[in-house]
Coordinates of C-alpha atoms and ligand atoms in Angstrom, one line a residue:
M239 CA 95.9 -36.6 166.5
R240 CA 96.3 -38.6 163.3
T241 CA 99.8 -39.7 162.5
S242 CA 100.8 -39.4 158.8
S243 CA 100.9 -43.2 158.5
S244 CA 97.4 -43.5 159.7
S245 CA 96.2 -40.9 157.3
T246 CA 98.0 -42.6 154.5
R247 CA 96.3 -45.8 155.5
A248 CA 92.9 -44.1 155.6
A249 CA 93.5 -42.6 152.1
S250 CA 94.4 -46.0 150.7
L251 CA 91.3 -47.6 152.3
A252 CA 89.0 -44.9 150.8
S253 CA 90.6 -45.3 147.4
K254 CA 90.2 -49.1 147.5
A255 CA 86.5 -48.7 148.7
E256 CA 85.9 -46.4 145.7
A257 CA 87.6 -49.0 143.4
A258 CA 85.4 -51.7 144.8
Y259 CA 82.2 -49.6 144.1
L260 CA 83.4 -48.6 140.6
G261 CA 84.5 -52.2 139.9
L262 CA 81.0 -53.5 140.8
A263 CA 79.3 -51.0 138.4
I264 CA 81.9 -51.6 135.6
G265 CA 81.6 -55.4 135.9
D266 CA 77.8 -55.1 135.8
A267 CA 77.9 -52.9 132.7
L268 CA 80.5 -55.1 131.0
G269 CA 78.8 -58.3 131.8
A270 CA 75.2 -57.2 130.9
T271 CA 76.1 -57.1 127.2
V272 CA 76.7 -60.9 127.2
E273 CA 74.2 -61.9 130.0
F274 CA 72.6 -65.3 129.2
M275 CA 74.9 -66.0 126.2
T276 CA 77.1 -69.0 126.1
P277 CA 80.9 -68.7 125.8
R278 CA 80.6 -70.0 122.3
E279 CA 78.0 -67.4 121.3
I280 CA 80.2 -64.7 122.9
R281 CA 83.2 -65.9 120.9
A282 CA 81.3 -66.0 117.7
Q283 CA 80.0 -62.4 118.2
F284 CA 82.9 -60.6 119.9
K285 CA 85.9 -63.0 119.8
L286 CA 86.7 -61.6 123.3
H287 CA 84.2 -59.3 124.9
R288 CA 86.2 -56.5 126.5
D289 CA 84.5 -53.2 126.3
L290 CA 81.5 -51.4 127.8
T291 CA 79.4 -51.4 124.6
G292 CA 75.9 -51.8 126.0
G293 CA 73.4 -53.9 124.0
G294 CA 72.6 -57.4 125.3
W295 CA 69.1 -58.7 125.9
L296 CA 68.3 -55.5 127.9
K297 CA 69.3 -53.3 124.9
L298 CA 71.5 -51.1 127.2
K299 CA 73.3 -47.9 126.3
A300 CA 77.0 -48.2 126.4
G301 CA 78.1 -47.9 130.1
Q302 CA 74.6 -48.5 131.5
V303 CA 74.3 -50.7 134.6
T304 CA 71.5 -53.0 135.7
D305 CA 69.8 -54.0 139.0
D306 CA 73.0 -55.3 140.5
T307 CA 74.4 -51.8 140.8
T308 CA 71.1 -49.8 141.2
M309 CA 70.0 -52.1 144.1
T310 CA 73.4 -51.8 145.7
L311 CA 73.1 -48.0 145.5
A312 CA 69.6 -48.1 147.0
L313 CA 70.9 -50.1 149.9
G314 CA 73.8 -47.7 150.4
E315 CA 71.4 -44.7 150.6
A316 CA 69.3 -46.5 153.1
I317 CA 72.3 -47.2 155.3
L318 CA 73.5 -43.6 155.0
A319 CA 70.0 -42.3 155.9
R320 CA 70.2 -44.4 159.1
G321 CA 73.6 -42.9 160.1
G322 CA 75.5 -45.9 158.9
R323 CA 73.4 -48.5 160.6
V324 CA 72.1 -51.5 158.7
E325 CA 68.4 -52.0 159.7
A326 CA 66.3 -54.6 158.0
L327 CA 63.2 -52.5 157.8
A328 CA 65.0 -49.5 156.3
C329 CA 66.6 -51.9 153.7
A330 CA 63.3 -53.5 152.8
Q331 CA 61.6 -50.0 152.4
A332 CA 64.5 -48.9 150.2
F333 CA 64.3 -52.0 148.0
D334 CA 60.5 -51.6 147.8
A335 CA 60.9 -48.0 146.6
W336 CA 63.6 -49.2 144.2
M337 CA 61.1 -51.7 142.7
R338 CA 58.3 -49.1 142.4
A339 CA 60.6 -47.0 140.3
K340 CA 60.5 -49.8 137.7
P341 CA 64.1 -51.0 137.4
I342 CA 65.0 -52.3 133.9
D343 CA 65.7 -55.7 135.5
I344 CA 64.8 -57.5 138.7
G345 CA 65.4 -61.0 139.9
N346 CA 62.4 -63.3 140.6
T347 CA 63.3 -64.0 144.2
V348 CA 63.8 -60.3 144.9
R349 CA 60.4 -59.4 143.3
R350 CA 58.5 -62.2 145.1
N351 CA 59.9 -61.4 148.6
L352 CA 59.5 -57.7 148.2
I353 CA 55.8 -58.2 147.2
A354 CA 55.4 -60.3 150.3
F355 CA 57.0 -57.5 152.3
R356 CA 54.5 -55.0 151.0
K357 CA 51.7 -57.2 152.2
S358 CA 53.1 -58.3 155.6
G359 CA 55.4 -55.4 156.6
V360 CA 57.8 -58.0 157.8
P361 CA 61.3 -57.1 156.4
E362 CA 62.7 -60.7 156.8
A363 CA 61.7 -63.2 154.1
P364 CA 60.8 -66.7 155.3
P365 CA 63.6 -69.2 155.2
S366 CA 63.6 -71.1 151.9
E367 CA 65.9 -73.7 150.5
H368 CA 64.9 -72.6 147.0
D369 CA 65.9 -68.9 147.5
A370 CA 69.6 -69.6 146.7
G371 CA 69.9 -67.0 144.0
N372 CA 72.8 -64.5 143.9
G373 CA 70.5 -61.4 144.5
A374 CA 71.6 -60.8 148.1
A375 CA 75.3 -61.6 147.4
M376 CA 75.5 -59.0 144.5
R377 CA 74.7 -56.1 146.9
V378 CA 76.9 -56.8 150.0
L379 CA 79.3 -53.9 149.3
P380 CA 77.6 -51.1 151.2
V381 CA 77.3 -53.3 154.3
A382 CA 81.0 -54.3 154.0
L383 CA 82.0 -50.7 154.0
A384 CA 79.6 -49.5 156.7
T385 CA 80.7 -52.2 159.1
F386 CA 84.4 -52.0 158.3
G387 CA 86.4 -52.5 161.5
Q388 CA 83.4 -53.8 163.6
S389 CA 83.4 -57.1 165.5
E390 CA 82.7 -60.3 163.6
A391 CA 79.3 -60.7 165.3
A392 CA 78.3 -57.2 164.4
V393 CA 79.3 -57.6 160.8
R394 CA 77.5 -61.0 160.6
M395 CA 74.3 -59.4 161.9
A396 CA 74.4 -56.6 159.4
V397 CA 75.2 -58.8 156.5
L398 CA 72.3 -61.2 157.3
A399 CA 69.9 -58.3 158.0
Q400 CA 70.2 -56.9 154.5
A401 CA 70.4 -60.4 152.8
H402 CA 67.3 -61.8 154.5
V403 CA 65.1 -59.1 153.1
T404 CA 65.0 -61.0 149.9
H405 CA 67.1 -64.2 150.3
H406 CA 66.8 -66.2 153.5
N407 CA 68.9 -69.2 152.6
A408 CA 72.0 -70.9 154.0
D409 CA 74.0 -70.9 150.7
S410 CA 73.2 -67.3 150.1
D411 CA 74.2 -66.4 153.7
A412 CA 77.5 -68.3 153.4
A413 CA 78.3 -66.5 150.1
C414 CA 77.3 -63.0 151.5
L415 CA 79.5 -63.5 154.6
L416 CA 82.5 -64.7 152.5
L417 CA 82.2 -61.8 150.1
T418 CA 82.0 -59.3 152.9
R419 CA 85.1 -60.7 154.6
L420 CA 87.0 -60.8 151.3
V421 CA 86.2 -57.1 150.6
Q422 CA 87.0 -56.0 154.1
D423 CA 90.4 -57.8 154.2
A424 CA 91.3 -56.7 150.7
L425 CA 90.5 -53.1 151.8
A426 CA 92.8 -53.6 154.8
G427 CA 95.6 -54.6 152.4
A428 CA 95.5 -58.4 152.2
S429 CA 97.0 -60.0 149.1
L430 CA 95.1 -62.5 146.9
R431 CA 97.2 -65.3 148.4
E432 CA 96.2 -64.2 151.9
L433 CA 92.5 -64.0 150.9
Y434 CA 92.8 -67.5 149.6
R435 CA 94.5 -68.9 152.7
Q436 CA 92.5 -67.1 155.3
H437 CA 89.0 -67.2 153.7
I438 CA 88.5 -69.0 150.4
R439 CA 90.2 -72.3 151.2
P440 CA 88.5 -72.6 154.6
F441 CA 85.2 -71.6 153.1
V442 CA 85.3 -74.3 150.5
A443 CA 86.3 -76.8 153.2
A444 CA 83.3 -75.8 155.3
Y445 CA 80.9 -75.6 152.3
P446 CA 82.0 -78.2 149.8
Q447 CA 79.1 -77.5 147.5
F448 CA 81.0 -74.3 146.5
A449 CA 84.1 -76.3 145.4
Y450 CA 85.3 -74.6 142.2
R451 CA 87.9 -77.1 141.0
P452 CA 88.8 -78.8 138.8
R453 CA 86.1 -78.1 136.2
R454 CA 86.1 -74.6 134.6
R455 CA 82.7 -73.1 135.4
E456 CA 81.1 -71.8 132.3
N457 CA 77.5 -70.5 131.9
P458 CA 77.2 -69.8 135.6
S459 CA 73.5 -69.5 136.5
G460 CA 71.9 -67.2 139.0
W461 CA 72.4 -69.9 141.6
V462 CA 74.8 -68.3 144.1
V463 CA 76.9 -71.5 144.2
E464 CA 77.6 -71.4 140.4
T465 CA 78.0 -67.6 140.6
L466 CA 80.7 -67.9 143.2
Q467 CA 82.5 -70.7 141.5
A468 CA 82.9 -68.6 138.4
V469 CA 84.0 -65.5 140.4
L470 CA 86.5 -67.4 142.6
Q471 CA 88.0 -69.1 139.6
A472 CA 88.4 -65.9 137.7
L473 CA 89.8 -64.0 140.7
L474 CA 92.4 -66.8 141.5
D475 CA 93.4 -67.5 138.0
T476 CA 94.2 -63.9 136.9
G477 CA 96.5 -61.2 138.2
S478 CA 94.8 -57.9 137.4
F479 CA 91.5 -56.1 137.5
E480 CA 91.1 -56.1 133.8
E481 CA 92.0 -59.8 133.2
C482 CA 89.7 -60.9 136.1
L483 CA 86.7 -59.1 134.7
I484 CA 87.3 -60.1 131.1
D485 CA 87.8 -63.7 132.2
V486 CA 84.5 -63.9 134.2
V487 CA 82.1 -62.2 131.8
N488 CA 83.4 -64.2 128.8
R489 CA 82.1 -67.3 130.7
G490 CA 78.6 -66.0 129.8
G491 CA 75.6 -67.0 131.9
D492 CA 74.7 -64.5 134.6
A493 CA 77.5 -62.4 133.4
D494 CA 76.4 -59.0 134.7
T495 CA 76.2 -60.4 138.2
T496 CA 79.5 -62.4 138.1
G497 CA 81.0 -59.3 136.6
A498 CA 79.6 -57.1 139.4
I499 CA 80.9 -59.4 142.2
A500 CA 84.2 -60.0 140.5
G501 CA 84.6 -56.3 139.9
M502 CA 83.9 -55.5 143.5
L503 CA 86.5 -58.0 144.7
A504 CA 89.1 -57.1 142.1
G505 CA 88.6 -53.4 142.8
A506 CA 89.1 -53.8 146.5
L507 CA 92.2 -56.0 145.8
Y508 CA 94.0 -54.1 143.0
G509 CA 92.8 -50.5 143.7
L510 CA 91.8 -47.5 141.6
E511 CA 95.0 -47.4 139.5
A512 CA 94.3 -50.8 138.2
I513 CA 90.9 -49.9 136.6
P514 CA 91.3 -49.3 132.9
R515 CA 90.7 -45.7 131.8
R516 CA 88.5 -46.7 128.9
W517 CA 86.1 -48.5 131.3
L518 CA 86.0 -45.6 133.8
K519 CA 85.3 -43.2 131.0
A520 CA 82.6 -45.3 129.5
L521 CA 80.7 -45.9 132.7
D522 CA 77.4 -44.0 133.1
P523 CA 78.6 -40.7 134.7
T524 CA 75.7 -40.5 137.1
I525 CA 76.4 -44.0 138.4
R526 CA 80.1 -43.2 138.5
A527 CA 79.5 -40.2 140.7
A528 CA 77.1 -42.1 143.0
C529 CA 79.6 -44.9 143.5
R530 CA 82.4 -42.5 144.4
R531 CA 80.2 -40.6 146.8
Q532 CA 78.8 -43.7 148.6
A533 CA 82.2 -45.3 148.9
H534 CA 83.5 -42.4 150.9
A535 CA 80.4 -41.7 152.8
L536 CA 79.9 -45.3 154.0
L537 CA 83.3 -45.9 155.4
P538 CA 83.4 -45.1 159.1
A539 CA 85.1 -41.8 159.9
Ligands
LIG201 MN1 71.5 -57.5 136.5
LIG202 MN1 72.3 -61.0 136.4

């Protein structure tokens, strides 16, 4: 029998998982407007970019998301279809079907390795020191939810199985594992300080290429190292969901992806109540519903 405190804990966990999913989509939609712009260009056009207005180089509708969110949702469906298990082949088939449906946007490494999968049927990309883009890191969320509470070894295996379909690279792996741990501990109730002490500080000590101080990271590229530098700075230097997302997307560069990753982390950390109403209302309603549904369905019962 469930005690009332364990059901309260389960409710808070589910609501934070939902916030992480909605945060990912909101950050993607917010950042896409200014993707590939410099901070100076953003300032000239918006002063401060802070609303889901659409536009950008993809000419999006207000509240529309890009590949970061749609690929994450495709992965989530594949995991749910396998009863919560993360299997490389199922992930590769889901990404392949996603690519066939002609997404508005797709990363080069993702496309190249999915085309290779079509030919070979092998769901694991060959290791490559060049495939250090942020395309696997941007979609860790469904795995973080599906493996919540599992052993470290099991989590690691699942994280790498999905990542290696398109990005088989040490920096990408390190980033995917860190992001998964941050999401899982934030869902379990860790504070930002605790996330820093237990995960972020030791991570940068082990992988000094990710060091994000002292220089402010602007124009972060699609290289997962620069992406994480911008995201970690924005997360650690702000104290709310809204501030964190506005900070990270106004740095420009790969802003939809930094927005998506920061939104996922800030959602898991600050919870549903912290998400501004205007952003929730503006988000594409089909995407909003899919995020909510997957968040609840993916968490272990
Ligand atoms: Mn994108
Ligand atoms: Mn992007």
